[in-house]
JSON list of C-alpha atoms (C1' of nucleotides) in Angstrom, two decimals:
[
{"chain": "A", "resi": 3, "resn": "MET", "atom": "CA", "xyz": [6.60, -13.48, 33.74]},
{"chain": "A", "resi": 4, "resn": "SER", "atom": "CA", "xyz": [4.92, -16.75, 33.68]},
{"chain": "A", "resi": 5, "resn": "VAL", "atom": "CA", "xyz": [4.32, -16.40, 30.03]},
{"chain": "A", "resi": 6, "resn": "PRO", "atom": "CA", "xyz": [7.11, -15.61, 27.62]},
{"chain": "A", "resi": 7, "resn": "GLN", "atom": "CA", "xyz": [6.45, -12.69, 25.34]},
{"chain": "A", "resi": 8, "resn": "GLY", "atom": "CA", "xyz": [7.37, -14.53, 22.21]},
{"chain": "A", "resi": 9, "resn": "ASP", "atom": "CA", "xyz": [4.67, -17.15, 22.45]},
{"chain": "A", "resi": 10, "resn": "PHE", "atom": "CA", "xyz": [1.70, -15.17, 21.37]},
{"chain": "A", "resi": 11, "resn": "PHE", "atom": "CA", "xyz": [0.03, -18.30, 20.09]},
{"chain": "A", "resi": 12, "resn": "GLU", "atom": "CA", "xyz": [0.34, -20.02, 23.41]},
{"chain": "A", "resi": 13, "resn": "LYS", "atom": "CA", "xyz": [-1.33, -17.11, 25.09]},
{"chain": "A", "resi": 14, "resn": "VAL", "atom": "CA", "xyz": [-4.18, -17.43, 22.67]},
{"chain": "A", "resi": 15, "resn": "TYR", "atom": "CA", "xyz": [-4.51, -21.09, 23.52]},
{"chain": "A", "resi": 16, "resn": "GLN", "atom": "CA", "xyz": [-4.60, -20.35, 27.22]},
{"chain": "A", "resi": 17, "resn": "VAL", "atom": "CA", "xyz": [-7.49, -17.97, 26.76]},
{"chain": "A", "resi": 18, "resn": "VAL", "atom": "CA", "xyz": [-9.38, -20.26, 24.44]},
{"chain": "A", "resi": 19, "resn": "LYS", "atom": "CA", "xyz": [-9.10, -23.05, 26.95]},
{"chain": "A", "resi": 20, "resn": "ARG", "atom": "CA", "xyz": [-10.75, -20.80, 29.51]},
{"chain": "A", "resi": 21, "resn": "ILE", "atom": "CA", "xyz": [-13.89, -20.49, 27.46]},
{"chain": "A", "resi": 22, "resn": "PRO", "atom": "CA", "xyz": [-16.60, -22.32, 29.43]},
{"chain": "A", "resi": 23, "resn": "GLU", "atom": "CA", "xyz": [-18.46, -25.13, 27.80]},
{"chain": "A", "resi": 24, "resn": "GLY", "atom": "CA", "xyz": [-21.62, -23.98, 26.13]},
{"chain": "A", "resi": 25, "resn": "ARG", "atom": "CA", "xyz": [-20.19, -20.51, 25.64]},
{"chain": "A", "resi": 26, "resn": "VAL", "atom": "CA", "xyz": [-18.45, -18.82, 22.78]},
{"chain": "A", "resi": 27, "resn": "SER", "atom": "CA", "xyz": [-15.95, -16.04, 22.35]},
{"chain": "A", "resi": 28, "resn": "THR", "atom": "CA", "xyz": [-14.63, -13.88, 19.57]},
{"chain": "A", "resi": 29, "resn": "TYR", "atom": "CA", "xyz": [-11.24, -13.21, 18.07]},
{"chain": "A", "resi": 30, "resn": "GLY", "atom": "CA", "xyz": [-11.40, -9.59, 19.10]},
{"chain": "A", "resi": 31, "resn": "VAL", "atom": "CA", "xyz": [-12.21, -10.41, 22.69]},
{"chain": "A", "resi": 32, "resn": "ILE", "atom": "CA", "xyz": [-9.33, -12.81, 22.92]},
{"chain": "A", "resi": 33, "resn": "ALA", "atom": "CA", "xyz": [-7.00, -10.33, 21.28]},
{"chain": "A", "resi": 34, "resn": "ARG", "atom": "CA", "xyz": [-8.05, -7.74, 23.80]},
{"chain": "A", "resi": 35, "resn": "LEU", "atom": "CA", "xyz": [-7.41, -10.16, 26.62]},
{"chain": "A", "resi": 36, "resn": "LEU", "atom": "CA", "xyz": [-3.90, -10.57, 25.32]},
{"chain": "A", "resi": 37, "resn": "GLY", "atom": "CA", "xyz": [-3.41, -6.83, 25.42]},
{"chain": "A", "resi": 38, "resn": "SER", "atom": "CA", "xyz": [-3.40, -6.41, 21.66]},
{"chain": "A", "resi": 39, "resn": "PRO", "atom": "CA", "xyz": [-6.87, -5.46, 20.47]},
{"chain": "A", "resi": 40, "resn": "GLN", "atom": "CA", "xyz": [-5.60, -5.23, 16.94]},
{"chain": "A", "resi": 41, "resn": "SER", "atom": "CA", "xyz": [-4.27, -8.73, 16.90]},
{"chain": "A", "resi": 42, "resn": "ALA", "atom": "CA", "xyz": [-7.59, -10.35, 16.17]},
{"chain": "A", "resi": 43, "resn": "ARG", "atom": "CA", "xyz": [-6.20, -11.77, 12.96]},
{"chain": "A", "resi": 44, "resn": "VAL", "atom": "CA", "xyz": [-3.33, -13.38, 14.74]},
{"chain": "A", "resi": 45, "resn": "VAL", "atom": "CA", "xyz": [-5.77, -15.08, 17.04]},
{"chain": "A", "resi": 46, "resn": "GLY", "atom": "CA", "xyz": [-7.41, -16.72, 14.08]},
{"chain": "A", "resi": 47, "resn": "TRP", "atom": "CA", "xyz": [-4.04, -17.65, 12.71]},
{"chain": "A", "resi": 48, "resn": "ALA", "atom": "CA", "xyz": [-3.09, -19.14, 16.04]},
{"chain": "A", "resi": 49, "resn": "LEU", "atom": "CA", "xyz": [-6.21, -21.23, 16.07]},
{"chain": "A", "resi": 50, "resn": "ASN", "atom": "CA", "xyz": [-5.35, -22.38, 12.61]},
{"chain": "A", "resi": 51, "resn": "ALA", "atom": "CA", "xyz": [-2.14, -23.82, 14.02]},
{"chain": "A", "resi": 52, "resn": "SER", "atom": "CA", "xyz": [-3.99, -25.15, 17.06]},
{"chain": "A", "resi": 53, "resn": "HIS", "atom": "CA", "xyz": [-5.04, -28.21, 15.13]},
{"chain": "A", "resi": 54, "resn": "LYS", "atom": "CA", "xyz": [-1.81, -29.93, 15.94]},
{"chain": "A", "resi": 55, "resn": "PHE", "atom": "CA", "xyz": [-2.52, -29.43, 19.62]},
{"chain": "A", "resi": 56, "resn": "SER", "atom": "CA", "xyz": [-5.26, -30.97, 21.68]},
{"chain": "A", "resi": 57, "resn": "GLY", "atom": "CA", "xyz": [-7.65, -29.61, 24.25]},
{"chain": "A", "resi": 58, "resn": "ILE", "atom": "CA", "xyz": [-8.20, -26.38, 22.40]},
{"chain": "A", "resi": 59, "resn": "PRO", "atom": "CA", "xyz": [-11.89, -25.72, 21.81]},
{"chain": "A", "resi": 60, "resn": "ALA", "atom": "CA", "xyz": [-11.37, -23.70, 18.67]},
{"chain": "A", "resi": 61, "resn": "HIS", "atom": "CA", "xyz": [-14.99, -24.28, 17.75]},
{"chain": "A", "resi": 62, "resn": "ARG", "atom": "CA", "xyz": [-15.99, -21.90, 20.52]},
{"chain": "A", "resi": 63, "resn": "VAL", "atom": "CA", "xyz": [-14.26, -19.02, 18.80]},
{"chain": "A", "resi": 64, "resn": "VAL", "atom": "CA", "xyz": [-16.18, -17.12, 16.18]},
{"chain": "A", "resi": 65, "resn": "ASN", "atom": "CA", "xyz": [-16.03, -13.68, 14.70]},
{"chain": "A", "resi": 66, "resn": "ARG", "atom": "CA", "xyz": [-17.69, -10.69, 16.30]},
{"chain": "A", "resi": 67, "resn": "ASN", "atom": "CA", "xyz": [-20.83, -11.30, 14.28]},
{"chain": "A", "resi": 68, "resn": "GLY", "atom": "CA", "xyz": [-21.27, -14.70, 15.84]},
{"chain": "A", "resi": 69, "resn": "LEU", "atom": "CA", "xyz": [-20.62, -16.23, 12.48]},
{"chain": "A", "resi": 70, "resn": "LEU", "atom": "CA", "xyz": [-18.72, -19.48, 12.17]},
{"chain": "A", "resi": 71, "resn": "THR", "atom": "CA", "xyz": [-16.09, -18.14, 9.86]},
{"chain": "A", "resi": 72, "resn": "GLY", "atom": "CA", "xyz": [-13.64, -20.87, 10.73]},
{"chain": "A", "resi": 73, "resn": "LYS", "atom": "CA", "xyz": [-15.92, -23.79, 10.10]},
{"chain": "A", "resi": 74, "resn": "HIS", "atom": "CA", "xyz": [-14.39, -24.39, 6.74]},
{"chain": "A", "resi": 75, "resn": "HIS", "atom": "CA", "xyz": [-11.06, -25.10, 8.35]},
{"chain": "A", "resi": 76, "resn": "PHE", "atom": "CA", "xyz": [-12.24, -27.93, 10.49]},
{"chain": "A", "resi": 77, "resn": "LYS", "atom": "CA", "xyz": [-11.77, -31.51, 9.67]},
{"chain": "A", "resi": 78, "resn": "ASP", "atom": "CA", "xyz": [-15.31, -31.84, 8.46]},
{"chain": "A", "resi": 79, "resn": "PHE", "atom": "CA", "xyz": [-17.41, -29.09, 7.08]},
{"chain": "A", "resi": 80, "resn": "ASP", "atom": "CA", "xyz": [-20.02, -29.42, 9.81]},
{"chain": "A", "resi": 81, "resn": "GLU", "atom": "CA", "xyz": [-17.57, -30.34, 12.54]},
{"chain": "A", "resi": 82, "resn": "MET", "atom": "CA", "xyz": [-17.69, -26.94, 14.15]},
{"chain": "A", "resi": 83, "resn": "ARG", "atom": "CA", "xyz": [-21.44, -26.69, 14.09]},
{"chain": "A", "resi": 84, "resn": "ARG", "atom": "CA", "xyz": [-21.76, -30.19, 15.47]},
{"chain": "A", "resi": 85, "resn": "LEU", "atom": "CA", "xyz": [-19.46, -29.45, 18.39]},
{"chain": "A", "resi": 86, "resn": "LEU", "atom": "CA", "xyz": [-21.34, -26.29, 19.24]},
{"chain": "A", "resi": 87, "resn": "ASN", "atom": "CA", "xyz": [-24.63, -28.03, 18.92]},
{"chain": "A", "resi": 88, "resn": "ASN", "atom": "CA", "xyz": [-23.32, -30.70, 21.23]},
{"chain": "A", "resi": 89, "resn": "GLU", "atom": "CA", "xyz": [-22.82, -28.05, 23.89]},
{"chain": "A", "resi": 90, "resn": "GLY", "atom": "CA", "xyz": [-26.34, -26.78, 23.58]},
{"chain": "A", "resi": 91, "resn": "ILE", "atom": "CA", "xyz": [-25.57, -23.95, 21.20]},
{"chain": "A", "resi": 92, "resn": "GLN", "atom": "CA", "xyz": [-27.93, -23.50, 18.32]},
{"chain": "A", "resi": 93, "resn": "VAL", "atom": "CA", "xyz": [-26.40, -22.64, 15.01]},
{"chain": "A", "resi": 94, "resn": "ILE", "atom": "CA", "xyz": [-28.49, -21.65, 12.05]},
{"chain": "A", "resi": 95, "resn": "ASP", "atom": "CA", "xyz": [-26.90, -20.90, 8.72]},
{"chain": "A", "resi": 96, "resn": "ASP", "atom": "CA", "xyz": [-23.44, -20.60, 10.31]},
{"chain": "A", "resi": 97, "resn": "GLN", "atom": "CA", "xyz": [-24.86, -18.06, 12.70]},
{"chain": "A", "resi": 98, "resn": "ILE", "atom": "CA", "xyz": [-24.94, -18.65, 16.45]},
{"chain": "A", "resi": 99, "resn": "VAL", "atom": "CA", "xyz": [-28.40, -18.19, 17.87]},
{"chain": "A", "resi": 100, "resn": "ASP", "atom": "CA", "xyz": [-28.61, -15.81, 20.82]},
{"chain": "A", "resi": 101, "resn": "PHE", "atom": "CA", "xyz": [-24.97, -15.01, 20.29]},
{"chain": "A", "resi": 102, "resn": "GLU", "atom": "CA", "xyz": [-24.94, -12.04, 22.68]},
{"chain": "A", "resi": 103, "resn": "ASN", "atom": "CA", "xyz": [-26.15, -14.17, 25.50]},
{"chain": "A", "resi": 104, "resn": "LEU", "atom": "CA", "xyz": [-23.66, -16.94, 24.86]},
{"chain": "A", "resi": 105, "resn": "LEU", "atom": "CA", "xyz": [-20.71, -14.64, 24.38]},
{"chain": "A", "resi": 106, "resn": "TRP", "atom": "CA", "xyz": [-17.99, -15.09, 26.98]},
{"chain": "A", "resi": 107, "resn": "ASP", "atom": "CA", "xyz": [-16.39, -11.73, 27.57]},
{"chain": "A", "resi": 108, "resn": "PRO", "atom": "CA", "xyz": [-14.43, -11.39, 30.84]},
{"chain": "A", "resi": 109, "resn": "PHE", "atom": "CA", "xyz": [-14.04, -7.68, 30.21]},
{"chain": "A", "resi": 110, "resn": "LYS", "atom": "CA", "xyz": [-17.71, -7.13, 29.93]},
{"chain": "A", "resi": 111, "resn": "GLU", "atom": "CA", "xyz": [-18.88, -9.60, 32.53]},
{"chain": "A", "resi": 112, "resn": "SER", "atom": "CA", "xyz": [-15.73, -9.55, 34.61]},
{"chain": "A", "resi": 113, "resn": "ASN", "atom": "CA", "xyz": [-17.25, -11.88, 37.15]},
{"chain": "A", "resi": 114, "resn": "GLU", "atom": "CA", "xyz": [-19.00, -15.02, 36.24]},
{"chain": "A", "resi": 115, "resn": "TYR", "atom": "CA", "xyz": [-22.28, -15.40, 37.92]},
{"chain": "B", "resi": 3, "resn": "DT", "atom": "C1'", "xyz": [16.31, -11.83, 2.10]},
{"chain": "B", "resi": 4, "resn": "DT", "atom": "C1'", "xyz": [11.57, -9.46, 1.17]},
{"chain": "B", "resi": 5, "resn": "DT", "atom": "C1'", "xyz": [6.71, -9.76, 0.35]},
{"chain": "B", "resi": 6, "resn": "DC", "atom": "C1'", "xyz": [2.17, -11.50, 0.90]},
{"chain": "B", "resi": 7, "resn": "DT", "atom": "C1'", "xyz": [-1.42, -13.70, 2.99]},
{"chain": "B", "resi": 8, "resn": "DG", "atom": "C1'", "xyz": [-4.43, -15.33, 6.69]},
{"chain": "B", "resi": 9, "resn": "DA", "atom": "C1'", "xyz": [-10.31, -18.60, 10.96]},
{"chain": "B", "resi": 10, "resn": "DC", "atom": "C1'", "xyz": [-10.68, -10.53, 12.25]},
{"chain": "B", "resi": 11, "resn": "DA", "atom": "C1'", "xyz": [-11.68, -5.97, 13.99]},
{"chain": "B", "resi": 12, "resn": "DA", "atom": "C1'", "xyz": [-11.51, -0.96, 14.30]},
{"chain": "B", "resi": 13, "resn": "DC", "atom": "C1'", "xyz": [-11.22, 3.44, 12.08]},
{"chain": "B", "resi": 14, "resn": "DA", "atom": "C1'", "xyz": [-11.66, 6.88, 8.12]},
{"chain": "B", "resi": 15, "resn": "DA", "atom": "C1'", "xyz": [-14.14, 8.77, 4.38]},
{"chain": "C", "resi": 11, "resn": "DA", "atom": "C1'", "xyz": [-25.03, 3.17, 6.46]},
{"chain": "C", "resi": 12, "resn": "DT", "atom": "C1'", "xyz": [-21.31, 0.95, 3.50]},
{"chain": "C", "resi": 13, "resn": "DT", "atom": "C1'", "xyz": [-16.71, 0.49, 1.60]},
{"chain": "C", "resi": 14, "resn": "DG", "atom": "C1'", "xyz": [-11.80, 0.56, 1.92]},
{"chain": "C", "resi": 15, "resn": "DT", "atom": "C1'", "xyz": [-7.60, 0.62, 4.49]},
{"chain": "C", "resi": 16, "resn": "DT", "atom": "C1'", "xyz": [-4.56, -0.46, 8.43]},
{"chain": "C", "resi": 17, "resn": "DG", "atom": "C1'", "xyz": [-2.69, -3.29, 12.32]},
{"chain": "C", "resi": 18, "resn": "DC", "atom": "C1'", "xyz": [-1.25, -7.31, 14.44]},
{"chain": "C", "resi": 19, "resn": "DC", "atom": "C1'", "xyz": [2.13, -12.07, 14.46]},
{"chain": "C", "resi": 20, "resn": "DA", "atom": "C1'", "xyz": [3.74, -16.05, 12.17]},
{"chain": "C", "resi": 21, "resn": "DG", "atom": "C1'", "xyz": [4.65, -18.92, 8.25]},
{"chain": "C", "resi": 22, "resn": "DA", "atom": "C1'", "xyz": [5.11, -19.87, 3.15]},
{"chain": "C", "resi": 23, "resn": "DA", "atom": "C1'", "xyz": [7.04, -18.70, -1.54]}
]
DNA sequence: TTTCTGACAACAA
DNA sequence: ATTGTTGCCAGAA
């Protein structure tokens, strides 16, 4: 009820905003949170449109491999890597170091510790 | 109007 | 194990 069904994008934004600083998440995880595990693509598409909004840490969203697939869509080529690095996340060759440990997955962790 | 593509992911062969 | 196909939603041609 609080969230209209039509605004799938907005739901994506809400989840992305919940990603803690210094953590990362994946398109698939977000899609699963929205109840549509097969909508991972739409998540990426939503983030693509998120540029006109503010407060959306799209740089914390990567693919399931921990690869910065969306880096090329940022304002600057190294913008995404710089933002992640600023949060203490190491990125080598577009790959997040210790990705498993940094992954924010409410389904898997359920409770933050 | 229909068709295709897109910052992905899961399944089938 | 790798490769190819399908699904999802929204926007562009």
